[in-house]
Structures are given as C-alpha cells and as structure tokens.
Amino acid sequence: MRLNTRIIITFSLAVILVMINNASYYWYTKKLLTDDLTLRMASTADQIRTSIEQSEEGSYYAEDLVGEKLRMAAIAVQAQLDLNIDRISNEQLRALAAKVGIDGISLMTRVPAGDDIGVVKSSEPNELRIKSTKAFGYWYTAYHQLLTQHEVTIPEGQKLEHFWSGISEVPANGSSEVTKFGFYNDGTTDYVIGVFVNAGQIKKYKQITGSDTIVQKTLSSNPDIIEIAGLNGLTFGKSLKTYTDNNGNAFVSVYDQPILFGSYQIKLSDDMASFREAVETGQTISVTGKWKGKSVLKTFVYVPAETKAAQVQRDLPYVIEIVTDYAATERTLNVQLLRLSLLVALYTFVSLLCIFFVFRYVNKSKESAVQSTQELYIQNMDTLFTEIRSQRHDFLNHVQTMYAMLSRGKQADQKRYMEELIEEINEVNDIIRIGNPAVAALIQAKLAQAMRARILFEYHFTGLEGLALGVKSVDIVKIIGNLIDNACDEVSGLPLEQRHVSVKGWSEAGMLVFVISNPIEAACDQAQIDRMFSPGYSTKGGDGGHQGIGLAVVRERVDFYKGTINVNAEDGYIHFRLEIPML
C-alpha cells in the first residue's frame, strides 16, 4: 500500500510538472515571437532610414543646384547695381529681381550701431524690418565673413567663391513658408547682395520622393504596420522652440520640428521613457500597450546624426517609431500554440501512461524481478523523459517557423511543414523500436550528438526484440558508445561531405553482432590496427575526455564476454565488427 501511495504521488507530481512546463513554454514562446517581431521592425526601420538618407541626399543635391543658380543671379544683380548703396532704390531692386527671375533681392551692410549687420535696401518690404542679425547664429557669422574676407569658412551651409547659401528655412521676414537664400560679396561693394527664392521646387521634390512618401509606401506594403513617425532626437518631448518674424508671428524652424516625418497619433504613457532609452542606449526598444482597446507593439530605433557641427544642421539625430497591430500576432500565436500543444499533450499523455504501467509492474513484481529489471527500467525512463525534453526543445523552433509561414500567407507550406514534423516524430519511434531500451537510448543520444557535429549518422538494427542478450546493458553501452565516439572524433576533421558514421546490429547463430564504420584520412596497416586497442593510443591530441582509453575499454569488455573484434580498413573506410555470445 505504501508503494501504491508513492506511485500516485510521483505520478501526480509528474503531471503537475508537465502542466507547469507547458505554461512556461507558452510565455517563453510568446516572448521569442515578440522579440522576432521587434527584429523585423528594426529591419524595416533600417530600410526606412536608408531610403530617407538616399532621398535627403537627392534633395540636398537639388538644393545645392538652386544655390548655384542663386550665385549666378547675385553676380548678374551686382553688374546692374551702383557701388554706392545710397544710390540704389527698392523699386530698382524689385524690377531687377523680376528681370533675373528670382523672388527678391536684399542688400545688407553694417548698421551705424557698430558690429551688427542689417538689411538696408530690399525688394521685399518685410525684409527692411530686419535691422539686426546678431541673433541669427552662424548666419550672422557668414554675413560678417563675406563683408570682411569675402569668403565663408564656417562648416555650415553651401560655400562657393565669394558666396554662401544657408539651408532652406522659414524666413525671419514672415513672407513665405520656406525660402532659399544666397549671399554674395566679392569685395567690390561695401554691402552683401542677398538673393532669395521661395523653395517651392525643393519642397515639391521632397513631396515626391521625401520621407513622408517613403512612410506611406511602407505602410501600404505592410498591413500590420499602422503608424510610422520620425521623432526629432533633439526636440521631441520638449517645449517648442519658437522664433518671431518681423510681422510679430511665431514660427518654428524646419529643424526644430518635433515630428520630422510621418504621423504621431498613437500615444502610450511610456513613450517618452522608451524614446529616451533608445537615444541613450542606441538599442532597439519595444513595448506593448493598448490603444483604443487594441493591442499594439511600439518599436523605437535610434538613428544618430553623422555630424554635430552646429545646433542647426542637415544631419539631425532622430528616432524611428513603428507601431504594429499586435492583436493579430497574439491571435496567430494562440492558434499555433494550441495546435502544437495538442501534439505535445498527446505525446506527454502516452509517456505518462507508460510510466504509470511501469510503476505498476514494478509494484507487483517480486524482489528478484525488481533487481533483474532495474537497469532496463531506468534506461527506458531516461529515454522517455529525453524524448519529452527533446520535443519541448524543438517545440519553440517549430512554432517560430510555422508562425513565419502563416504570417506570410503560406498555408500550403505550413501544412507541409506540419507533415514533416509528424514524420520526424515517427522517426523517433523507429529508434524506440530498436527493441533494446539501452541501445535505443544510446543511438538516440549519439544521433543528436552527430547532428550537432554535422555528421551523417546512419543506424540499422534487426532481431534484437525480446532477446535475452546475456550481456549487461551497461556493457553494451560502453562497447558501442566508445566505438561511435571514436568514429565521430575521426571524421570530425574531414570535409562535411565525408563525415559519415554507420552503426549496424543484429543477432545470428547465437551471437550478438555490431558493425561500426567510418571513413579515414589515410590508410592504416595491421601494426596500427593492433596499437589501437592499447591504453593511451590516439590519432589525435590528448585534449579529448575519452581519447586514448575508449578502444581499450571496448577490448576489455569484449574479452570479458569471450567475444571477438575484427578491424578491416579498405576503400577509405575502417570497419569494426564485434561478435559477442548472447548466452
């Protein structure tokens, strides 16, 4: 009765452990799939980044072309103007601007106050309100260098001979949305000629090939992605930095916009924390949350600036935010886990049922029967639990593979994969049907070991079912195991296509026969074969745990059972044939 109680408790604990394992694998698999989705979003972000960089390079090139045209216009303007700025009228500048095909001309010189520079004459009335430019940062530095040395050396902007052009920007005069300015002084005048055009062409170019267009194309080709945004690495989450134009209207610089491209409508409470973590660590950050009752996954990928020469520059650090519909992923995950869980549950149930009957048989047997079958029972238990662990180990890989197929709409490929999975389970059953639990467990272990070493491992056993072998299971494992280990060591240094180990076993004429074969690099003579079974002999270095003693153990055990070993090397292969009496 005490034994029956022990069996019930052990069985119950085994069932509980299986349930805990299945639950643990569910959450672990969920995490793996979430990580996989994060990696895919990071890859998408990298593609977006590359496309944006290429687009920006194109827009910069177009902007530089406009800058070159502005320089030519400034030279043409200078040729039509008097060297004395007092003899130039604003009306003359308006007529000249129309003549050369630009939107406006402004003349800048030092103001009486001293070290400041302002607009004195202009075709645009709003420009005349700019009496001071000292607050313009590196723009003021460029004006000063043109007036003093007639060349600009600051790293920002486009620099040509006697000419400098800043980035397309919201103008301080408040006359237009975005304007492209160019400034010229070759030393013949005491004023700087400023020419400008509304940057409509550049803006149109960006609308056709720019960031927002790239975002829209990405969204249309990825239905699971519901939002993409480029968050300014310097200003996102901070108070807007505004400027005031000469009309008294506030405006935000192009490069101070918190959202550089895309849209930022889906907001979670921890967005700022995730944004800062992505910027500070440079790693991809993913978080899940609820938005309007829908599960979403947010991925933040930091894109650092290539240069940091100034606060306002072409290359800005930013974070790409990608929002995906995580509910679809969860549904797919649950369906796939349900299917594979049924397979695992069925196999687990059968295994536990076998364990129950083994316990019951042990309980009813006499002491002598228990002792004689103890080793067989232990080996069988090891095999069963190894199979369970193996199934769970591979379970994660199968889930990921079938999820990827399903997410790409490849249902037919998924069905074929599941058929292959069932076929693999049948292959495991072939190992179990070897007939001897100890040999089956050994072959299974060596098969896994060979697969890791990328070795083709073949086996074939017949006639071992239900035989009283007359050899202890422990000794069979020692003999075959050492020979297989020796063969695997021998072929591990060969090219992949030559790594082949073969094991055969059968019974004939009262003898238990095993043949282990593997290719060898060089032919060996009889003297070498005789030395193989000497303790300490090895064809490799002595860094392996079993090298030099494995074949000696094989010889000792075979001699103990009065068996024989024959070694034959021919056609690039070496064959070990063992014959052991079964009784």
Coordinates of C-alpha atoms in Angstrom, one line a residue:
M1 CA 0.0 0.0 0.0
R2 CA 2.9 2.3 0.8
L3 CA 4.3 1.7 -2.7
N4 CA 1.0 2.5 -4.3
T5 CA 0.7 5.8 -2.4
R6 CA 4.3 6.6 -3.6
I7 CA 3.3 5.8 -7.2
I8 CA 0.3 8.0 -7.0
I9 CA 2.2 10.9 -5.6
T10 CA 5.0 10.6 -8.1
F11 CA 2.6 10.4 -11.0
S12 CA 0.7 13.4 -9.8
L13 CA 3.9 15.4 -9.4
A14 CA 4.9 14.4 -13.0
V15 CA 1.5 15.6 -14.3
I16 CA 1.9 18.9 -12.5
L17 CA 5.4 19.4 -13.8
V18 CA 4.3 18.8 -17.3
M19 CA 1.5 21.4 -16.9
I20 CA 3.9 23.9 -15.5
N21 CA 6.4 23.2 -18.3
N22 CA 3.7 23.8 -21.0
A23 CA 2.6 27.0 -19.4
S24 CA 6.2 28.2 -19.1
Y25 CA 6.9 27.4 -22.7
Y26 CA 3.8 29.3 -23.8
W27 CA 5.0 32.6 -22.2
Y28 CA 8.6 31.9 -23.3
T29 CA 7.5 31.3 -26.9
K30 CA 5.4 34.4 -26.7
K31 CA 8.5 36.4 -25.7
L32 CA 10.5 34.9 -28.5
L33 CA 7.9 35.8 -31.1
T34 CA 7.7 39.3 -29.7
D35 CA 11.5 39.6 -30.0
D36 CA 11.3 38.2 -33.5
L37 CA 8.7 40.9 -34.4
T38 CA 10.9 43.5 -32.9
L39 CA 13.8 42.4 -35.0
R40 CA 11.6 42.6 -38.1
M41 CA 10.5 46.1 -37.2
A42 CA 14.1 47.1 -36.6
S43 CA 15.0 45.8 -40.1
T44 CA 12.0 47.8 -41.5
A45 CA 13.3 50.9 -39.7
D46 CA 16.7 50.3 -41.2
Q47 CA 15.2 50.1 -44.6
I48 CA 13.3 53.3 -44.0
R49 CA 16.4 55.0 -42.7
T50 CA 18.4 54.0 -45.9
S51 CA 15.6 55.2 -48.2
I52 CA 15.3 58.5 -46.3
E53 CA 19.1 59.1 -46.4
Q54 CA 19.1 58.5 -50.2
S55 CA 16.1 60.8 -50.6
E56 CA 17.7 63.5 -48.4
E57 CA 20.9 63.3 -50.4
G58 CA 18.8 63.9 -53.5
S59 CA 17.1 66.9 -52.0
Y60 CA 20.4 68.3 -50.8
Y61 CA 21.7 68.0 -54.3
A62 CA 18.7 69.8 -55.7
E63 CA 19.1 72.5 -53.0
D64 CA 22.8 72.9 -54.0
L65 CA 21.8 73.3 -57.6
V66 CA 19.4 76.1 -56.5
G67 CA 22.3 77.6 -54.6
E68 CA 24.5 77.7 -57.7
K69 CA 21.7 79.5 -59.6
L70 CA 21.4 82.0 -56.8
R71 CA 25.1 82.8 -57.1
M72 CA 24.8 83.4 -60.8
A73 CA 21.7 85.6 -60.1
A74 CA 23.7 87.5 -57.5
I75 CA 26.6 88.2 -59.9
A76 CA 24.1 89.4 -62.5
V77 CA 22.4 91.6 -59.9
Q78 CA 25.8 93.1 -58.9
A79 CA 26.6 94.0 -62.5
Q80 CA 23.4 96.2 -62.6
L81 CA 23.8 97.9 -59.3
D82 CA 25.6 101.1 -58.3
L83 CA 28.6 100.6 -56.0
N84 CA 27.1 103.2 -53.6
I85 CA 24.2 101.6 -51.8
D86 CA 22.6 105.1 -51.2
R87 CA 22.0 105.5 -54.9
I88 CA 20.0 102.2 -55.1
S89 CA 16.2 102.2 -54.7
N90 CA 13.9 99.5 -53.5
E91 CA 11.9 99.8 -56.7
Q92 CA 15.1 99.2 -58.8
L93 CA 15.6 96.0 -56.8
R94 CA 12.1 94.8 -57.4
A95 CA 12.5 95.4 -61.2
L96 CA 15.9 93.7 -61.2
A97 CA 14.6 90.7 -59.3
A98 CA 11.9 90.2 -61.9
K99 CA 14.4 90.6 -64.6
V100 CA 16.8 87.9 -63.3
G101 CA 14.0 85.5 -62.4
I102 CA 14.2 85.4 -58.6
D103 CA 11.7 86.3 -55.9
G104 CA 13.6 89.0 -54.1
I105 CA 16.8 91.0 -53.5
S106 CA 18.1 92.4 -50.2
L107 CA 21.2 94.5 -49.6
M108 CA 22.9 94.1 -46.2
T109 CA 25.6 96.2 -44.7
R110 CA 26.9 97.2 -41.3
V111 CA 24.5 99.4 -39.3
P112 CA 25.7 102.5 -37.6
A113 CA 25.3 100.8 -34.2
G114 CA 28.7 99.1 -34.8
D115 CA 29.3 95.4 -35.0
D116 CA 25.8 94.5 -36.3
I117 CA 24.6 93.8 -39.8
G118 CA 21.1 94.7 -41.1
V119 CA 19.0 94.9 -44.3
V120 CA 19.2 98.4 -45.8
K121 CA 17.6 98.0 -49.2
S122 CA 15.2 95.3 -50.4
S123 CA 12.6 94.4 -53.0
E124 CA 10.6 92.8 -50.2
P125 CA 9.2 95.3 -47.7
N126 CA 9.2 92.8 -44.8
E127 CA 13.0 92.4 -45.3
L128 CA 13.5 96.1 -44.4
R129 CA 12.4 95.3 -40.9
I130 CA 15.5 93.2 -40.3
K131 CA 17.7 95.8 -38.6
S132 CA 19.8 93.3 -36.7
T133 CA 21.1 89.8 -37.5
K134 CA 23.4 89.2 -34.5
A135 CA 20.8 86.7 -33.1
F136 CA 20.9 84.7 -36.4
G137 CA 23.8 82.4 -35.1
Y138 CA 26.1 81.1 -37.8
W139 CA 24.1 83.0 -40.5
Y140 CA 25.5 86.3 -38.9
T141 CA 29.0 84.7 -39.0
A142 CA 28.6 84.1 -42.7
Y143 CA 27.5 87.7 -43.4
H144 CA 30.4 89.0 -41.3
Q145 CA 33.0 86.8 -43.2
L146 CA 31.6 88.0 -46.6
L147 CA 32.0 91.6 -45.6
T148 CA 35.5 91.2 -44.1
Q149 CA 37.2 88.5 -46.1
H150 CA 34.7 87.9 -48.9
E151 CA 34.8 84.1 -48.4
V152 CA 32.9 81.9 -45.9
T153 CA 34.8 79.3 -43.9
I154 CA 32.2 78.1 -41.4
P155 CA 31.2 74.4 -41.7
E156 CA 27.5 75.0 -42.2
G157 CA 25.8 75.8 -45.5
Q158 CA 26.9 75.8 -49.1
K159 CA 30.2 77.6 -49.8
L160 CA 31.2 78.8 -53.3
E161 CA 33.6 81.6 -54.4
H162 CA 32.5 84.9 -52.7
F163 CA 29.2 83.2 -52.0
W164 CA 27.4 81.4 -49.2
S165 CA 23.9 79.8 -49.0
G166 CA 22.1 78.6 -45.9
I167 CA 19.7 75.7 -45.7
S168 CA 16.1 76.2 -46.8
E169 CA 14.4 77.7 -43.8
V170 CA 11.4 79.6 -42.6
P171 CA 12.4 83.2 -43.3
A172 CA 12.5 85.7 -40.5
N173 CA 10.6 88.3 -42.6
G174 CA 7.5 86.1 -42.4
S175 CA 6.9 86.5 -46.2
S176 CA 6.7 82.8 -47.1
E177 CA 6.6 79.3 -45.7
V178 CA 10.1 78.1 -46.7
T179 CA 12.7 80.2 -48.6
K180 CA 16.2 79.6 -50.0
F181 CA 18.7 82.4 -49.5
G182 CA 22.0 83.1 -51.1
F183 CA 24.5 85.9 -50.3
Y184 CA 27.4 87.3 -52.4
N185 CA 30.2 89.8 -51.9
D186 CA 33.5 89.8 -53.9
G187 CA 35.0 92.9 -52.2
T188 CA 33.9 95.5 -54.8
T189 CA 31.0 96.7 -52.8
D190 CA 30.6 97.5 -49.1
Y191 CA 27.3 95.6 -49.0
V192 CA 26.2 92.0 -49.3
I193 CA 23.8 91.1 -52.0
G194 CA 21.2 88.7 -50.7
V195 CA 19.1 86.9 -53.3
F196 CA 16.3 84.5 -52.5
V197 CA 13.6 82.3 -54.0
N198 CA 10.7 80.6 -52.4
A199 CA 11.8 76.9 -52.1
G200 CA 8.7 75.5 -53.9
Q201 CA 10.7 73.3 -56.2
I202 CA 12.7 71.7 -53.3
K203 CA 9.5 71.3 -51.3
K204 CA 7.8 69.6 -54.3
Y205 CA 10.8 67.3 -54.8
K206 CA 10.6 66.3 -51.1
Q207 CA 6.8 65.6 -51.5
I208 CA 7.5 63.3 -54.4
T209 CA 10.5 61.4 -53.0
G210 CA 10.8 62.5 -49.4
S211 CA 10.3 61.0 -46.0
D212 CA 6.5 61.2 -45.9
T213 CA 6.3 59.4 -49.3
I214 CA 8.6 56.7 -48.1
V215 CA 6.5 56.3 -45.0
Q216 CA 3.3 56.0 -47.0
K217 CA 4.7 53.4 -49.3
T218 CA 6.0 51.4 -46.3
L219 CA 2.5 51.5 -44.7
S220 CA 0.8 50.4 -47.8
S221 CA 3.1 47.4 -48.3
N222 CA 2.9 46.3 -44.6
P223 CA -0.7 46.0 -43.5
D224 CA 0.4 45.0 -39.9
I225 CA 2.1 48.4 -39.5
I226 CA -0.4 51.1 -38.5
E227 CA 1.9 54.1 -37.9
I228 CA 5.4 55.4 -38.6
A229 CA 6.9 58.6 -37.3
G230 CA 10.4 60.2 -37.2
L231 CA 10.8 61.8 -33.8
N232 CA 13.4 64.6 -33.6
G233 CA 16.2 63.4 -31.3
L234 CA 16.8 67.0 -30.0
T235 CA 13.4 68.5 -29.6
F236 CA 10.8 65.6 -29.2
G237 CA 9.0 65.8 -25.9
K238 CA 10.4 69.3 -25.1
S239 CA 8.8 72.7 -25.3
L240 CA 8.6 74.0 -28.8
K241 CA 11.4 76.5 -29.6
T242 CA 9.7 79.3 -31.5
Y243 CA 11.0 82.4 -33.2
T244 CA 9.2 85.7 -34.1
D245 CA 9.3 87.1 -37.6
N246 CA 9.2 90.8 -38.4
N247 CA 5.4 90.7 -38.6
G248 CA 5.3 89.5 -34.9
N249 CA 4.2 86.0 -35.9
A250 CA 5.7 83.0 -34.1
F251 CA 7.3 80.2 -36.2
V252 CA 9.2 77.0 -35.7
S253 CA 12.4 76.2 -37.6
V254 CA 12.3 73.3 -40.0
Y255 CA 15.0 71.6 -38.0
D256 CA 13.3 72.2 -34.6
Q257 CA 10.1 70.4 -35.6
P258 CA 9.4 67.5 -33.0
I259 CA 8.0 65.3 -35.8
L260 CA 10.3 65.2 -38.7
F261 CA 8.2 62.9 -40.9
G262 CA 5.2 60.6 -40.7
S263 CA 2.5 61.0 -38.1
Y264 CA 2.5 60.6 -34.3
Q265 CA -1.2 59.9 -33.3
I266 CA -0.9 56.6 -31.3
K267 CA 0.4 57.7 -27.9
L268 CA 1.2 55.5 -24.9
S269 CA 2.0 56.6 -21.4
D270 CA 5.6 55.4 -21.5
D271 CA 6.5 56.8 -25.0
M272 CA 9.0 59.3 -23.6
A273 CA 10.7 56.8 -21.4
S274 CA 11.1 54.4 -24.4
F275 CA 12.3 57.3 -26.6
R276 CA 14.9 58.3 -24.1
E277 CA 16.1 54.7 -23.6
A278 CA 16.5 54.3 -27.3
V279 CA 18.5 57.5 -27.6
E280 CA 20.7 56.9 -24.5
T281 CA 21.5 53.2 -25.2
G282 CA 21.3 53.2 -29.0
Q283 CA 19.4 49.9 -28.8
T284 CA 16.1 48.9 -30.3
I285 CA 13.3 49.3 -27.7
S286 CA 9.9 47.6 -28.0
V287 CA 6.9 48.0 -25.7
T288 CA 3.3 46.6 -25.9
G289 CA 0.2 48.5 -24.8
K290 CA -3.4 49.3 -25.5
W291 CA -4.6 52.0 -27.9
K292 CA -8.4 52.4 -28.3
G293 CA -8.9 48.9 -27.0
K294 CA -6.4 47.4 -29.5
S295 CA -3.1 45.6 -28.6
V296 CA -0.2 47.4 -30.3
L297 CA 3.6 46.9 -30.3
K298 CA 5.7 50.0 -30.4
T299 CA 9.3 49.8 -31.7
F300 CA 11.8 52.7 -31.2
V301 CA 15.0 52.7 -33.3
Y302 CA 17.6 55.5 -32.8
V303 CA 19.3 57.0 -35.9
P304 CA 22.3 59.1 -34.7
A305 CA 23.5 62.2 -36.7
E306 CA 26.5 61.8 -38.9
T307 CA 27.9 65.2 -37.8
K308 CA 27.2 67.6 -35.0
A309 CA 29.0 70.7 -36.2
A310 CA 26.2 73.0 -35.1
Q311 CA 22.8 73.0 -33.4
V312 CA 21.1 73.5 -36.7
Q313 CA 22.4 71.3 -39.4
R314 CA 21.4 68.9 -42.2
D315 CA 22.1 65.7 -40.2
L316 CA 19.8 65.5 -37.2
P317 CA 19.6 62.6 -34.8
Y318 CA 16.1 61.1 -34.8
V319 CA 14.2 58.0 -33.6
I320 CA 12.0 56.0 -36.0
E321 CA 8.8 54.9 -34.2
I322 CA 6.9 52.0 -35.7
V323 CA 3.6 50.8 -34.4
T324 CA 2.3 47.4 -35.3
D325 CA -1.0 45.6 -34.7
Y326 CA 0.0 43.2 -32.0
A327 CA -3.5 41.7 -31.7
A328 CA -3.1 39.8 -35.0
T329 CA 0.2 38.5 -33.7
E330 CA -1.4 37.3 -30.5
R331 CA -4.2 35.5 -32.3
T332 CA -1.8 33.8 -34.6
L333 CA 0.4 32.8 -31.7
N334 CA -2.5 31.3 -29.8
V335 CA -3.7 29.3 -32.8
Q336 CA -0.2 27.9 -33.4
L337 CA 0.4 27.2 -29.7
L338 CA -2.9 25.4 -29.5
R339 CA -2.1 23.1 -32.4
L340 CA 1.4 22.2 -31.2
S341 CA 0.3 21.9 -27.6
L342 CA -2.2 19.2 -28.6
L343 CA 0.7 17.3 -30.2
V344 CA 2.9 17.7 -27.1
A345 CA 0.0 16.9 -24.8
L346 CA -0.8 13.7 -26.6
Y347 CA 2.8 12.6 -26.5
T348 CA 3.1 13.6 -22.9
F349 CA -0.1 11.6 -22.0
V350 CA 1.2 8.5 -23.7
S351 CA 4.6 8.8 -22.0
L352 CA 3.0 9.3 -18.6
L353 CA 0.7 6.4 -19.2
C354 CA 3.7 4.2 -20.0
I355 CA 5.4 5.5 -16.8
F356 CA 2.3 4.5 -14.8
F357 CA 2.2 1.0 -16.1
V358 CA 6.0 0.6 -15.5
F359 CA 5.4 1.6 -11.9
R360 CA 2.5 -0.8 -11.6
Y361 CA 4.6 -3.6 -13.0
V362 CA 7.4 -2.9 -10.6
N363 CA 5.0 -2.8 -7.7
K364 CA 3.6 -6.3 -8.5
S365 CA 6.9 -8.0 -9.2
K366 CA 9.0 -9.8 -6.6
E367 CA 12.2 -8.5 -5.2
S368 CA 14.3 -10.7 -7.6
A369 CA 12.4 -9.5 -10.6
V370 CA 12.8 -5.9 -9.5
Q371 CA 16.6 -6.3 -9.3
S372 CA 16.9 -8.0 -12.6
T373 CA 14.9 -5.4 -14.5
Q374 CA 16.0 -2.3 -12.6
E375 CA 18.6 -1.3 -15.2
L376 CA 16.2 -1.8 -18.1
Y377 CA 13.6 0.3 -16.3
I378 CA 16.0 3.2 -15.7
Q379 CA 17.2 3.2 -19.3
N380 CA 13.6 3.2 -20.5
M381 CA 12.7 6.0 -18.2
D382 CA 15.7 8.1 -19.4
T383 CA 14.6 7.5 -23.0
L384 CA 11.1 8.6 -22.4
F385 CA 12.0 11.8 -20.5
T386 CA 14.7 12.6 -23.0
E387 CA 12.1 12.4 -25.8
I388 CA 9.8 14.7 -23.8
R389 CA 12.6 17.2 -23.3
S390 CA 13.6 16.9 -27.0
Q391 CA 10.1 17.6 -28.2
R392 CA 9.8 20.7 -25.9
H393 CA 13.3 21.9 -27.0
D394 CA 12.3 21.7 -30.7
F395 CA 8.8 22.9 -30.0
L396 CA 9.9 26.6 -29.9
N397 CA 11.7 26.3 -33.3
H398 CA 8.6 24.7 -34.9
V399 CA 6.3 27.5 -33.5
Q400 CA 8.5 30.2 -34.9
T401 CA 8.8 28.5 -38.3
M402 CA 5.0 27.9 -38.7
Y403 CA 4.3 31.4 -37.4
A404 CA 6.5 32.9 -40.1
M405 CA 4.8 30.8 -42.8
L406 CA 1.4 31.8 -41.6
S407 CA 2.2 35.5 -41.3
R408 CA 3.3 35.4 -44.9
G409 CA 0.1 33.6 -46.0
K410 CA 1.9 30.4 -46.9
Q411 CA -0.7 28.0 -45.6
A412 CA 0.3 25.2 -48.0
D413 CA 4.0 25.5 -46.9
Q414 CA 2.8 25.4 -43.3
K415 CA 0.8 22.2 -43.9
R416 CA 3.8 20.5 -45.5
Y417 CA 5.9 21.6 -42.5
M418 CA 3.5 20.0 -40.0
E419 CA 3.5 16.8 -42.1
E420 CA 7.3 16.8 -41.9
L421 CA 7.0 17.4 -38.1
I422 CA 4.8 14.3 -37.8
E423 CA 7.2 12.4 -39.9
E424 CA 10.0 13.4 -37.5
I425 CA 8.1 12.0 -34.6
N426 CA 7.7 8.7 -36.5
E427 CA 11.4 8.7 -37.0
V428 CA 11.9 8.9 -33.2
N429 CA 9.5 6.0 -32.8
D430 CA 11.8 4.0 -35.2
I431 CA 14.6 4.5 -32.7
I432 CA 12.4 3.2 -29.8
R433 CA 11.5 0.2 -31.9
I434 CA 15.1 -1.0 -32.0
G435 CA 14.0 -3.4 -29.4
N436 CA 16.5 -2.9 -26.6
P437 CA 15.9 0.2 -24.5
A438 CA 19.6 0.7 -23.6
V439 CA 20.6 0.5 -27.3
A440 CA 17.7 2.7 -28.3
A441 CA 18.6 5.4 -25.8
L442 CA 22.3 5.3 -26.8
I443 CA 21.5 5.6 -30.5
Q444 CA 19.2 8.5 -29.9
A445 CA 21.8 10.3 -27.9
K446 CA 24.5 9.7 -30.4
L447 CA 22.2 10.8 -33.3
A448 CA 21.7 14.1 -31.6
Q449 CA 25.4 14.5 -31.0
A450 CA 26.2 13.7 -34.6
M451 CA 23.7 16.2 -35.8
R452 CA 25.3 18.9 -33.8
A453 CA 28.7 18.0 -35.2
R454 CA 27.1 17.9 -38.8
I455 CA 27.9 14.2 -39.2
L456 CA 25.8 11.9 -41.2
F457 CA 24.8 9.2 -38.7
E458 CA 23.2 6.0 -40.0
Y459 CA 22.0 3.0 -38.0
H460 CA 20.2 -0.2 -38.6
F461 CA 19.2 -2.9 -36.0
T462 CA 17.3 -6.1 -36.6
G463 CA 16.5 -9.1 -34.5
L464 CA 17.0 -7.6 -31.0
E465 CA 13.4 -7.6 -29.9
G466 CA 12.7 -9.7 -26.9
L467 CA 16.1 -11.4 -26.8
A468 CA 17.9 -12.4 -23.7
L469 CA 21.2 -11.0 -24.8
G470 CA 23.3 -12.3 -22.0
V471 CA 25.2 -9.0 -21.9
K472 CA 24.6 -6.3 -19.4
S473 CA 23.0 -3.1 -20.8
V474 CA 25.8 -1.1 -19.2
D475 CA 28.5 -3.0 -21.1
I476 CA 26.6 -2.8 -24.4
V477 CA 26.5 1.0 -24.0
K478 CA 30.2 1.1 -23.1
I479 CA 31.2 -1.0 -26.2
I480 CA 29.0 0.7 -28.8
G481 CA 29.3 4.1 -27.3
N482 CA 33.1 4.2 -27.3
L483 CA 33.3 2.9 -30.8
I484 CA 30.8 5.6 -32.0
D485 CA 32.6 8.3 -30.1
N486 CA 35.9 7.2 -31.7
A487 CA 34.3 7.2 -35.2
C488 CA 32.8 10.7 -34.7
D489 CA 36.2 12.0 -33.5
E490 CA 37.9 10.5 -36.5
V491 CA 35.5 12.1 -39.1
S492 CA 35.1 15.5 -37.3
G493 CA 38.2 16.9 -39.1
L494 CA 37.0 15.7 -42.5
P495 CA 35.1 17.9 -45.1
L496 CA 31.3 17.9 -44.5
E497 CA 30.5 15.6 -47.4
Q498 CA 32.9 12.9 -46.0
R499 CA 31.6 13.0 -42.4
H500 CA 29.7 9.6 -42.2
V501 CA 29.3 7.1 -39.4
S502 CA 27.4 3.9 -39.7
V503 CA 26.2 1.5 -37.0
K504 CA 24.5 -1.9 -37.6
G505 CA 23.4 -4.5 -35.2
W506 CA 21.8 -7.9 -35.5
S507 CA 21.7 -11.4 -34.0
E508 CA 22.8 -14.6 -35.8
A509 CA 23.8 -18.1 -34.7
G510 CA 23.6 -17.2 -31.0
M511 CA 25.9 -14.2 -31.5
L512 CA 25.2 -10.5 -31.0
V513 CA 26.9 -8.7 -33.9
F514 CA 27.7 -5.0 -34.2
V515 CA 29.5 -3.2 -37.1
I516 CA 30.7 0.4 -36.8
S517 CA 32.1 2.1 -39.9
N518 CA 33.6 5.5 -40.7
P519 CA 35.9 7.0 -43.4
I520 CA 39.6 7.6 -42.6
E521 CA 42.0 10.2 -43.9
A522 CA 44.9 7.8 -44.6
A523 CA 45.2 4.1 -44.9
C524 CA 46.4 2.2 -41.8
D525 CA 48.4 -1.1 -41.7
Q526 CA 48.0 -4.0 -39.3
A527 CA 50.5 -2.7 -36.8
Q528 CA 48.5 0.5 -36.4
I529 CA 45.3 -1.5 -36.0
D530 CA 46.9 -3.6 -33.3
R531 CA 48.0 -0.5 -31.4
M532 CA 44.6 1.0 -31.5
F533 CA 43.4 -1.1 -28.5
S534 CA 46.4 -0.2 -26.4
P535 CA 45.7 2.2 -23.4
G536 CA 46.8 5.8 -24.2
Y537 CA 46.8 5.3 -28.0
S538 CA 45.2 8.1 -30.0
T539 CA 45.4 9.5 -33.5
K540 CA 44.5 13.0 -32.1
G541 CA 45.8 15.3 -29.5
G542 CA 45.1 14.4 -25.9
D543 CA 42.6 17.2 -25.2
G544 CA 39.5 15.0 -25.5
G545 CA 37.9 13.5 -22.5
H546 CA 37.9 9.9 -23.8
Q547 CA 40.8 9.9 -26.3
G548 CA 43.3 7.1 -25.7
I549 CA 41.2 4.9 -23.5
G550 CA 37.9 4.3 -25.4
L551 CA 39.2 1.4 -27.6
A552 CA 41.0 -0.2 -24.7
V553 CA 37.7 -0.3 -22.8
V554 CA 36.0 -1.9 -25.8
R555 CA 38.7 -4.6 -26.0
E556 CA 38.4 -5.3 -22.2
R557 CA 34.6 -5.7 -22.3
V558 CA 34.5 -7.8 -25.4
D559 CA 37.2 -10.1 -24.0
F560 CA 35.2 -10.4 -20.7
Y561 CA 32.3 -11.9 -22.7
K562 CA 34.6 -14.0 -24.7
G563 CA 33.7 -12.2 -27.9
T564 CA 35.8 -11.1 -30.9
I565 CA 36.8 -7.8 -32.6
N566 CA 37.8 -7.7 -36.3
V567 CA 39.1 -4.4 -37.8
N568 CA 39.2 -4.1 -41.6
A569 CA 40.4 -0.9 -43.4
E570 CA 39.6 -0.7 -47.2
D571 CA 38.3 1.7 -49.8
G572 CA 38.9 4.7 -47.5
Y573 CA 36.7 3.2 -44.7
I574 CA 37.5 1.4 -41.4
H575 CA 35.1 -1.2 -40.1
F576 CA 34.9 -2.5 -36.5
R577 CA 33.0 -5.9 -36.3
L578 CA 32.1 -7.2 -32.9
E579 CA 30.7 -10.6 -32.1
I580 CA 29.5 -11.4 -28.6
P581 CA 27.9 -14.6 -27.4
M582 CA 24.3 -13.9 -26.3
L583 CA 24.3 -16.7 -23.6

